[in-house]
Structure formats: structure tokens, C-alpha cells
Amino acid sequence: MDTVDSNTAANSATAAIDGVVDDQWSRLGEAGTWMTGDERIDLIRIARDPAAEVDVDLPTRTAAAAVAHRAASITARTVDDIESGGLRREQYVEIVGVISRVIAIDTFERGIGRAPREVPTARPGQPSRSVVAAARRRAGWVPTVGAIGPPTALEAVPAEAAAQETLHGALYLSYPDMADLHAERGLTRAQMEFVAARVSYLNDCLF
Amino acid sequence: MLRASAQTTGQAIDLGAITDRAPDPLLTAGTELLAFVTAVIRNDSSLGPARTVLAASAGPYAVVRAAAVAGNFQMMNRLVDATGVPIGASQRAIAADLGLEHLGAP
């Protein structure tokens, strides 16, 4: 691919990712399943700075800071303690979903040389508090409908699971495309996996 | 997935580069990718120069895709670490090869 073609492809890829991220970023300001828009906005601030001034309660702040800034040190006991502090496991799942997407988006923006997005405006509304009746604790620390794995870990909050899958497809590969070991998107599959492995190493994560 | 994709496509790769145990990943633009991704995650002053070098070596499209993949795995690392997704046998085997068994300790 020559430089002109690569520039065109880069612009096209960036526009496609922006289309997904613009929508998700705006929705972060809306009430979710367990948190209000204001609370979800506070999660963005904690994702960027564990010492940020926020209004969320201490268990929410503790959970959000742990997921954002020291996820590799989280244990079953950590999540038990968060639940004992007053957070439902489903609310913890929403925190994991929001925080992890914010950090993914901020990382992408930084990588291509753009400033972090401005915090979106919070909108009024109450969380749905919708419970997935079939979700229960299995091998992991959060309820899931089936066996827990990377694609299913957020199943107890379907809106978070859907947003995570959509972002995964935009930034990397869709779940079905992951089976194609010859897939190329600007990088060969081996290059993509090399990037993934290096990120995981730097995060002290075995994934 | 790295080992599987390299084997499937016949791509030579030195996995030791992931943990700084090998100087050259033996992958096309591997050294430039390594420097770029490291700078993105550490968010330090080497990011701008690393981006420029990767763009010169592999093109602007590769920069966008590398930033996107890095973002995705920032998300996935937190998701699996925070929810207790069990680590599979193949991942443990690679970790052992790389001297990273301690990362999978309960």
C-alpha cells in the first residue's frame, strides 16, 4: 500500500471508528441499567484520574478506580468487599463496562494523536434496574447467563455487553471475524496479536 | 491467538520481544509497533516520535489500526481481570514460556 492509499485507508478507518465511538460516548451521559447519567459521567472522570472530585458513593468510587487503574490486582475478595459495601454485582458489571470502554476510547485517541474527548453532558433519567433472571455466579466473580468468558462477562447487564461487543468490532475484529487467522485490517493478524500481547504484558494481564 | 496466527500464516515471530527478552520480534514493522504500543500505554513523551517512525515504516493506516487494537485490549484486559474470567490452559502455557506464571496466580 503506497502512502496515498495508506492515508486514504487511515482516514476511512478513523471515520468508521469515530462513527461507533461518537454514538457510545454520547450514550455515556444517559442513564444506564444501574446508574444515572451523572454517575456514569463521574466514572469517566475516575477513569482518567483516580483522585478526581466526584459525587458517587465510596463503593462506586473504589470499584471504578480499581478497574481503571489496578485491574490486575482485583481478586474475588475485592469484588466480595465491594458488594459488602453496598454495590450489587450487576452495578459492578456496569462500572466495569463503562470504565473499560472509556479507557479503550481514550487510548485510541491518544494513539492517533488526538486530545481526549470532552466529558459528555449528563442527561436526566433513571436507571432501568432491569435484572437478567437467568444470570448467576458461575466460575467468575460476576453473574453470567452461561459460562463466563471475555464475550459473556458483561451478560448480566445486556446494554453493557452489547456496547462492548460493538466497540470490540470497531477497534479490533468482530467476534465472528476472530476465527479468521488471516484477517488483515491495516495490520496482519500476527501484527494485531503482537500488539494485543504487548498491551496485556504492560497491563500485567495474562489474557 | 498470536502463536496460532503466526503458525497459520507462516509468520516468524520471537515471542520474547513481548517481554523485552528479545531485541527484534522478527515481525514486519515489529520493532516500530513495539515502541509505538509501549508509548501509547505508558503515555510518555516517546509517543510522538514512535508514531512518526511507525507511520514512516508501515504507513498511517497501520498507526490507526495499532492504536485501535491497543485500545481494544486496554478494554479487554480490564474486563477479564475485573470479572474473574478464568485463564485457559493455552494461555498459561505461553505465560510459562515467557516466565510470566506469576500473573496467573490466584
Short mmCIF file of C-alpha atoms in Angstrom, two decimals:
data_model
loop_
_atom_site.label_atom_id
_atom_site.label_comp_id
_atom_site.label_asym_id
_atom_site.label_seq_id
_atom_site.Cartn_x
_atom_site.Cartn_y
_atom_site.Cartn_z
CA MET A 1 0.00 0.00 0.00
CA ASP A 2 1.56 3.33 -1.02
CA THR A 3 1.45 6.45 1.11
CA VAL A 4 -1.57 7.97 -0.64
CA ASP A 5 -3.55 4.74 -0.34
CA SER A 6 -2.47 4.36 3.28
CA ASN A 7 -3.59 7.89 4.08
CA THR A 8 -6.96 7.25 2.45
CA ALA A 9 -7.36 3.98 4.33
CA ALA A 10 -6.32 5.65 7.59
CA ASN A 11 -8.92 8.38 7.14
CA SER A 12 -11.59 5.85 6.25
CA ALA A 13 -10.75 3.64 9.24
CA THR A 14 -10.71 6.61 11.60
CA ALA A 15 -14.10 7.78 10.31
CA ALA A 16 -15.58 4.31 10.80
CA ILE A 17 -14.29 4.09 14.37
CA ASP A 18 -15.44 7.64 15.09
CA GLY A 19 -18.94 6.70 13.95
CA VAL A 20 -19.14 4.00 16.60
CA VAL A 21 -17.36 5.98 19.32
CA ASP A 22 -19.39 9.18 18.80
CA ASP A 23 -22.57 7.23 19.49
CA GLN A 24 -21.17 5.36 22.50
CA TRP A 25 -19.59 8.48 24.00
CA SER A 26 -22.87 10.38 23.87
CA ARG A 27 -24.72 7.47 25.50
CA LEU A 28 -22.33 7.50 28.44
CA GLY A 29 -24.20 10.60 29.58
CA GLU A 30 -27.53 8.78 29.64
CA ALA A 31 -28.93 6.72 32.49
CA GLY A 32 -27.78 3.12 32.20
CA THR A 33 -29.16 -0.02 33.78
CA TRP A 34 -27.97 0.68 37.33
CA MET A 35 -26.51 4.19 37.22
CA THR A 36 -27.73 7.66 36.34
CA GLY A 37 -26.14 9.79 33.63
CA ASP A 38 -24.42 11.91 36.31
CA GLU A 39 -22.94 8.80 37.92
CA ARG A 40 -21.71 7.46 34.59
CA ILE A 41 -20.07 10.81 33.88
CA ASP A 42 -18.28 10.52 37.21
CA LEU A 43 -16.93 7.15 36.04
CA ILE A 44 -15.31 8.88 33.06
CA ARG A 45 -13.58 11.29 35.43
CA ILE A 46 -12.35 8.45 37.67
CA ALA A 47 -11.11 6.51 34.63
CA ARG A 48 -8.92 9.48 33.80
CA ASP A 49 -7.88 10.39 37.34
CA PRO A 50 -8.37 8.20 40.43
CA ALA A 51 -8.26 11.36 42.59
CA ALA A 52 -10.92 13.20 40.56
CA GLU A 53 -13.56 15.13 42.50
CA VAL A 54 -16.78 13.20 42.01
CA ASP A 55 -20.14 12.74 43.70
CA VAL A 56 -20.56 8.97 43.50
CA ASP A 57 -20.57 6.97 46.73
CA LEU A 58 -17.42 5.38 48.12
CA PRO A 59 -18.08 1.79 46.95
CA THR A 60 -18.66 3.04 43.39
CA ARG A 61 -15.54 5.17 43.51
CA THR A 62 -13.48 2.31 44.96
CA ALA A 63 -14.68 -0.13 42.31
CA ALA A 64 -14.19 2.31 39.44
CA ALA A 65 -10.68 3.27 40.49
CA ALA A 66 -9.69 -0.37 40.89
CA VAL A 67 -10.98 -1.34 37.43
CA ALA A 68 -9.38 1.67 35.78
CA HIS A 69 -6.03 1.83 37.50
CA ARG A 70 -5.17 -1.52 39.09
CA ALA A 71 -7.35 -4.15 37.43
CA ALA A 72 -4.67 -6.82 37.57
CA SER A 73 -4.79 -6.72 41.37
CA ILE A 74 -8.56 -7.32 41.60
CA THR A 75 -9.45 -10.63 43.25
CA ALA A 76 -12.65 -12.43 44.22
CA ARG A 77 -12.21 -10.87 47.67
CA THR A 78 -12.06 -7.40 46.14
CA VAL A 79 -15.43 -7.92 44.47
CA ASP A 80 -16.88 -9.51 47.63
CA ASP A 81 -15.81 -6.43 49.59
CA ILE A 82 -17.32 -4.09 47.01
CA GLU A 83 -20.61 -5.98 47.27
CA SER A 84 -20.45 -5.85 51.09
CA GLY A 85 -20.03 -2.09 50.76
CA GLY A 86 -23.44 -1.86 49.15
CA LEU A 87 -22.99 -2.35 45.41
CA ARG A 88 -24.96 -5.02 43.60
CA ARG A 89 -22.80 -7.23 41.38
CA GLU A 90 -24.80 -6.03 38.38
CA GLN A 91 -23.88 -2.44 39.18
CA TYR A 92 -20.25 -3.52 39.41
CA VAL A 93 -20.65 -5.06 35.93
CA GLU A 94 -21.89 -1.71 34.61
CA ILE A 95 -18.88 0.01 36.18
CA VAL A 96 -16.54 -2.49 34.51
CA GLY A 97 -18.25 -1.92 31.17
CA VAL A 98 -18.19 1.86 31.29
CA ILE A 99 -14.66 2.20 32.66
CA SER A 100 -13.14 -0.29 30.23
CA ARG A 101 -14.78 1.41 27.24
CA VAL A 102 -13.68 4.87 28.33
CA ILE A 103 -10.08 3.68 28.63
CA ALA A 104 -10.27 1.97 25.23
CA ILE A 105 -11.53 5.16 23.61
CA ASP A 106 -9.01 7.39 25.37
CA THR A 107 -6.20 5.03 24.34
CA PHE A 108 -7.27 5.15 20.71
CA GLU A 109 -7.49 8.94 20.68
CA ARG A 110 -4.07 9.24 22.29
CA GLY A 111 -2.60 6.75 19.85
CA ILE A 112 -3.64 8.70 16.79
CA GLY A 113 -2.54 11.99 18.32
CA ARG A 114 -5.86 13.49 19.35
CA ALA A 115 -6.78 15.04 22.68
CA PRO A 116 -9.15 13.16 24.99
CA ARG A 117 -12.82 13.68 24.23
CA GLU A 118 -14.67 16.19 26.35
CA VAL A 119 -16.86 14.68 29.02
CA PRO A 120 -20.36 14.39 27.58
CA THR A 121 -23.34 16.19 29.05
CA ALA A 122 -25.31 14.21 31.59
CA ARG A 123 -28.98 13.77 30.71
CA PRO A 124 -31.86 13.27 33.10
CA GLY A 125 -33.44 9.89 33.60
CA GLN A 126 -33.43 6.98 35.97
CA PRO A 127 -31.67 3.64 35.51
CA SER A 128 -33.91 0.81 34.38
CA ARG A 129 -32.68 -1.57 37.14
CA SER A 130 -33.55 -4.40 34.82
CA VAL A 131 -32.42 -7.77 36.16
CA VAL A 132 -31.45 -10.69 33.91
CA ALA A 133 -33.24 -13.50 35.71
CA ALA A 134 -31.08 -16.27 34.23
CA ALA A 135 -27.79 -14.69 35.28
CA ARG A 136 -26.00 -16.23 38.25
CA ARG A 137 -22.50 -16.64 39.63
CA ARG A 138 -20.53 -19.39 37.94
CA ALA A 139 -16.73 -19.67 37.63
CA GLY A 140 -16.14 -15.92 37.65
CA TRP A 141 -16.93 -13.14 40.11
CA VAL A 142 -19.97 -11.68 38.35
CA PRO A 143 -23.27 -13.22 37.25
CA THR A 144 -23.49 -14.52 33.69
CA VAL A 145 -26.15 -16.41 31.75
CA GLY A 146 -23.78 -19.12 30.52
CA ALA A 147 -20.12 -19.93 31.10
CA ILE A 148 -18.06 -16.84 31.76
CA GLY A 149 -15.56 -15.75 29.10
CA PRO A 150 -14.48 -12.48 27.51
CA PRO A 151 -17.59 -12.23 25.29
CA THR A 152 -20.01 -13.14 28.10
CA ALA A 153 -18.56 -11.44 31.19
CA LEU A 154 -20.97 -8.47 31.00
CA GLU A 155 -24.11 -10.52 30.22
CA ALA A 156 -25.79 -9.50 33.48
CA VAL A 157 -26.11 -6.00 32.01
CA PRO A 158 -27.08 -6.56 28.36
CA ALA A 159 -26.62 -2.92 27.34
CA GLU A 160 -23.00 -3.03 28.50
CA ALA A 161 -22.37 -6.38 26.82
CA ALA A 162 -23.77 -5.04 23.53
CA ALA A 163 -21.72 -1.82 23.69
CA GLN A 164 -18.56 -3.75 24.47
CA GLU A 165 -19.11 -6.12 21.54
CA THR A 166 -19.75 -3.22 19.15
CA LEU A 167 -16.62 -1.37 20.24
CA HIS A 168 -14.59 -4.60 20.04
CA GLY A 169 -15.69 -4.99 16.43
CA ALA A 170 -14.78 -1.40 15.52
CA LEU A 171 -11.39 -1.33 17.20
CA TYR A 172 -10.19 -4.86 16.51
CA LEU A 173 -12.33 -7.59 14.98
CA SER A 174 -15.92 -8.74 15.36
CA TYR A 175 -16.32 -11.94 17.34
CA PRO A 176 -17.07 -13.99 14.16
CA ASP A 177 -14.06 -12.46 12.37
CA MET A 178 -11.75 -13.52 15.18
CA ALA A 179 -11.86 -17.05 13.80
CA ASP A 180 -10.10 -15.83 10.63
CA LEU A 181 -6.39 -16.04 11.41
CA HIS A 182 -5.61 -14.47 8.02
CA ALA A 183 -7.71 -11.35 8.75
CA GLU A 184 -5.98 -8.10 7.82
CA ARG A 185 -7.04 -4.57 8.78
CA GLY A 186 -4.09 -2.29 8.18
CA LEU A 187 -2.06 -4.81 10.15
CA THR A 188 -1.66 -8.51 9.54
CA ARG A 189 -3.35 -10.75 12.08
CA ALA A 190 0.06 -11.60 13.56
CA GLN A 191 0.81 -7.89 13.95
CA MET A 192 -2.58 -7.32 15.61
CA GLU A 193 -1.96 -10.16 18.06
CA PHE A 194 1.54 -8.88 18.73
CA VAL A 195 0.06 -5.50 19.70
CA ALA A 196 -2.53 -7.26 21.86
CA ALA A 197 0.10 -9.35 23.63
CA ARG A 198 2.29 -6.33 24.33
CA VAL A 199 -0.65 -4.38 25.79
CA SER A 200 -1.56 -7.34 28.00
CA TYR A 201 2.04 -7.67 29.18
CA LEU A 202 2.22 -3.98 30.07
CA ASN A 203 -1.06 -4.35 31.99
CA ASP A 204 0.18 -7.45 33.88
CA CYS A 205 -2.70 -9.37 32.30
CA LEU A 206 -2.45 -12.97 31.08
CA PHE A 207 -5.31 -12.55 28.60
CA MET B 1 -4.01 -16.07 19.25
CA LEU B 2 -0.56 -14.67 18.48
CA ARG B 3 1.05 -18.08 18.30
CA ALA B 4 -1.86 -19.51 16.30
CA SER B 5 -1.94 -16.67 13.79
CA ALA B 6 1.84 -16.79 13.30
CA GLN B 7 1.76 -20.55 12.74
CA THR B 8 -1.23 -20.36 10.38
CA THR B 9 0.27 -17.62 8.23
CA GLY B 10 3.86 -18.89 8.37
CA GLN B 11 4.94 -15.65 10.04
CA ALA B 12 8.16 -15.98 12.01
CA ILE B 13 7.99 -14.19 15.35
CA ASP B 14 10.09 -14.09 18.51
CA LEU B 15 7.62 -14.00 21.40
CA GLY B 16 10.44 -12.92 23.71
CA ALA B 17 10.09 -9.40 22.32
CA ILE B 18 6.75 -9.09 24.11
CA THR B 19 8.56 -9.20 27.44
CA ASP B 20 11.69 -7.33 26.31
CA ARG B 21 13.68 -10.57 26.31
CA ALA B 22 14.45 -10.34 22.60
CA PRO B 23 15.52 -7.20 20.76
CA ASP B 24 13.77 -8.00 17.49
CA PRO B 25 10.28 -9.54 17.19
CA LEU B 26 11.18 -10.75 13.64
CA LEU B 27 7.80 -9.38 12.54
CA THR B 28 7.30 -6.85 9.76
CA ALA B 29 7.49 -3.41 11.43
CA GLY B 30 7.61 -5.30 14.73
CA THR B 31 10.20 -3.08 16.37
CA GLU B 32 8.27 0.04 15.39
CA LEU B 33 4.97 -1.48 16.60
CA LEU B 34 6.57 -2.43 19.89
CA ALA B 35 7.85 1.10 20.51
CA PHE B 36 4.55 2.67 19.49
CA VAL B 37 2.32 0.45 21.60
CA THR B 38 4.60 0.78 24.61
CA ALA B 39 4.47 4.56 24.34
CA VAL B 40 0.68 4.58 23.91
CA ILE B 41 0.13 2.52 27.05
CA ARG B 42 2.73 4.32 29.14
CA ASN B 43 1.56 7.66 27.75
CA ASP B 44 5.01 9.17 27.81
CA SER B 45 6.99 11.62 25.72
CA SER B 46 8.19 8.95 23.31
CA LEU B 47 4.70 8.62 21.81
CA GLY B 48 5.01 11.35 19.18
CA PRO B 49 8.33 10.13 17.78
CA ALA B 50 7.19 6.50 17.93
CA ARG B 51 4.04 7.39 15.96
CA THR B 52 6.13 9.15 13.32
CA VAL B 53 8.51 6.21 12.97
CA LEU B 54 5.68 3.68 12.68
CA ALA B 55 3.91 5.82 10.07
CA ALA B 56 7.12 6.06 8.04
CA SER B 57 7.72 2.33 8.29
CA ALA B 58 4.23 0.85 7.89
CA GLY B 59 2.03 3.79 6.84
CA PRO B 60 -0.64 5.93 8.53
CA TYR B 61 -3.23 3.16 8.21
CA ALA B 62 -1.09 0.90 10.39
CA VAL B 63 -0.88 3.66 13.02
CA VAL B 64 -4.67 3.95 13.19
CA ARG B 65 -5.15 0.21 13.41
CA ALA B 66 -2.40 -0.25 16.00
CA ALA B 67 -3.94 2.49 18.17
CA ALA B 68 -7.34 0.84 17.79
CA VAL B 69 -6.10 -2.63 18.71
CA ALA B 70 -4.23 -1.21 21.70
CA GLY B 71 -7.44 0.48 22.82
CA ASN B 72 -9.41 -2.72 22.45
CA PHE B 73 -7.03 -4.69 24.63
CA GLN B 74 -6.95 -1.99 27.27
CA MET B 75 -10.69 -2.71 27.45
CA MET B 76 -10.43 -6.50 27.34
CA ASN B 77 -7.62 -6.69 29.92
CA ARG B 78 -9.75 -4.77 32.42
CA LEU B 79 -12.84 -6.76 31.59
CA VAL B 80 -11.25 -10.16 32.21
CA ASP B 81 -9.21 -9.07 35.23
CA ALA B 82 -12.17 -7.36 36.93
CA THR B 83 -14.73 -10.12 36.37
CA GLY B 84 -12.64 -13.21 37.11
CA VAL B 85 -12.64 -14.78 33.66
CA PRO B 86 -10.60 -18.00 34.13
CA ILE B 87 -7.30 -18.22 32.26
CA GLY B 88 -7.16 -21.11 29.78
CA ALA B 89 -4.51 -23.81 29.63
CA SER B 90 -3.02 -22.49 26.39
CA GLN B 91 -2.62 -19.01 27.86
CA ARG B 92 -0.94 -20.50 30.95
CA ALA B 93 1.45 -22.46 28.72
CA ILE B 94 2.52 -19.34 26.82
CA ALA B 95 2.87 -17.44 30.09
CA ALA B 96 5.16 -20.19 31.37
CA ASP B 97 7.26 -19.97 28.20
CA LEU B 98 7.64 -16.25 28.80
CA GLY B 99 8.33 -16.56 32.54
CA LEU B 100 5.05 -14.89 33.48
CA GLU B 101 3.45 -17.62 35.63
CA HIS B 102 3.09 -15.16 38.50
CA LEU B 103 0.46 -13.21 36.56
CA GLY B 104 -1.95 -16.13 36.72
CA ALA B 105 -1.57 -16.74 40.44
CA PRO B 106 -4.85 -16.57 42.36
#
